[in-house]
Amino acid sequence: MTDINNLTAVAIERAKYLQEFAVFRDMDTIVFSGKPAPYSIRHNMGELAEITVPAMSQDEAESRVDAWLQGQRV
């Protein structure tokens, strides 16, 4: 039971400090497969796509987007 309580406490603490970060990637790296994208994506012609990601830091947001894009290529 302690493990569940600890996991819950960590999840709540993390949710308190979660922020949205903008990650910019080339639109050609994003594959739209008909499934909903897990993040909000905005794009204007001639510019990089802006992907809004909930995370604790910019580095974590960048890592999440990289993992998502890598998963699209599999």
Coordinates of C-alpha atoms in Angstrom, one line a residue:
M1 CA 0.0 0.0 0.0
T2 CA 2.9 2.3 0.7
D3 CA 4.1 2.0 -2.9
I4 CA 0.7 3.1 -4.2
N5 CA 0.7 6.0 -1.8
N6 CA 4.2 7.0 -2.9
L7 CA 3.3 6.8 -6.6
T8 CA 0.1 8.9 -6.0
A9 CA 2.1 11.5 -4.1
V10 CA 4.7 11.7 -6.8
A11 CA 2.0 12.0 -9.5
I12 CA 0.2 14.8 -7.6
E13 CA 3.4 16.7 -6.9
R14 CA 4.4 16.4 -10.6
A15 CA 1.0 17.6 -11.8
K16 CA 1.3 20.7 -9.6
Y17 CA 4.4 21.9 -11.4
L18 CA 3.6 20.7 -14.9
Q19 CA 3.9 23.4 -17.5
E20 CA 3.5 23.7 -21.3
F21 CA 6.6 24.1 -23.4
A22 CA 6.9 24.9 -27.1
V23 CA 9.1 22.6 -29.1
F24 CA 9.9 23.5 -32.7
R25 CA 10.4 20.9 -35.4
D26 CA 10.4 20.7 -39.2
M27 CA 6.9 19.9 -40.4
D28 CA 8.3 17.2 -42.7
T29 CA 9.3 15.1 -39.6
I30 CA 5.7 14.9 -38.4
V31 CA 3.6 12.0 -39.8
F32 CA -0.1 12.4 -39.7
S33 CA -1.4 8.9 -39.7
G34 CA -5.1 9.5 -39.1
K35 CA -4.7 9.0 -35.3
P36 CA -5.0 12.1 -33.1
A37 CA -1.7 13.7 -32.3
P38 CA -0.8 13.6 -28.6
Y39 CA 0.2 17.2 -28.6
S40 CA -1.1 20.5 -30.0
I41 CA 0.6 21.4 -33.3
R42 CA 0.6 24.8 -35.0
H43 CA 2.2 25.5 -38.3
N44 CA 2.5 28.4 -40.8
M45 CA 3.9 27.9 -44.3
G46 CA 7.7 28.5 -44.3
E47 CA 8.1 28.1 -40.6
L48 CA 8.8 25.3 -38.1
A49 CA 5.9 23.5 -36.5
E50 CA 5.3 24.6 -32.9
I51 CA 4.4 21.6 -30.8
T52 CA 3.0 22.4 -27.3
V53 CA 4.0 19.7 -24.8
P54 CA 3.1 19.4 -21.0
A55 CA 6.3 18.7 -19.1
M56 CA 8.4 19.7 -16.1
S57 CA 11.2 21.2 -18.2
Q58 CA 12.1 22.2 -21.8
D59 CA 14.6 19.3 -21.9
E60 CA 11.8 16.8 -21.0
A61 CA 9.5 18.4 -23.6
E62 CA 12.2 18.0 -26.3
S63 CA 12.7 14.4 -25.2
R64 CA 9.0 13.6 -25.4
V65 CA 8.7 15.0 -28.9
D66 CA 11.8 13.2 -30.1
A67 CA 10.4 9.9 -28.7
W68 CA 7.0 10.6 -30.3
L69 CA 8.5 11.4 -33.7
Q70 CA 10.8 8.3 -33.4
G71 CA 7.8 6.1 -32.7
Q72 CA 6.1 7.4 -35.8
R73 CA 8.9 6.1 -38.0
V74 CA 8.7 2.6 -36.7

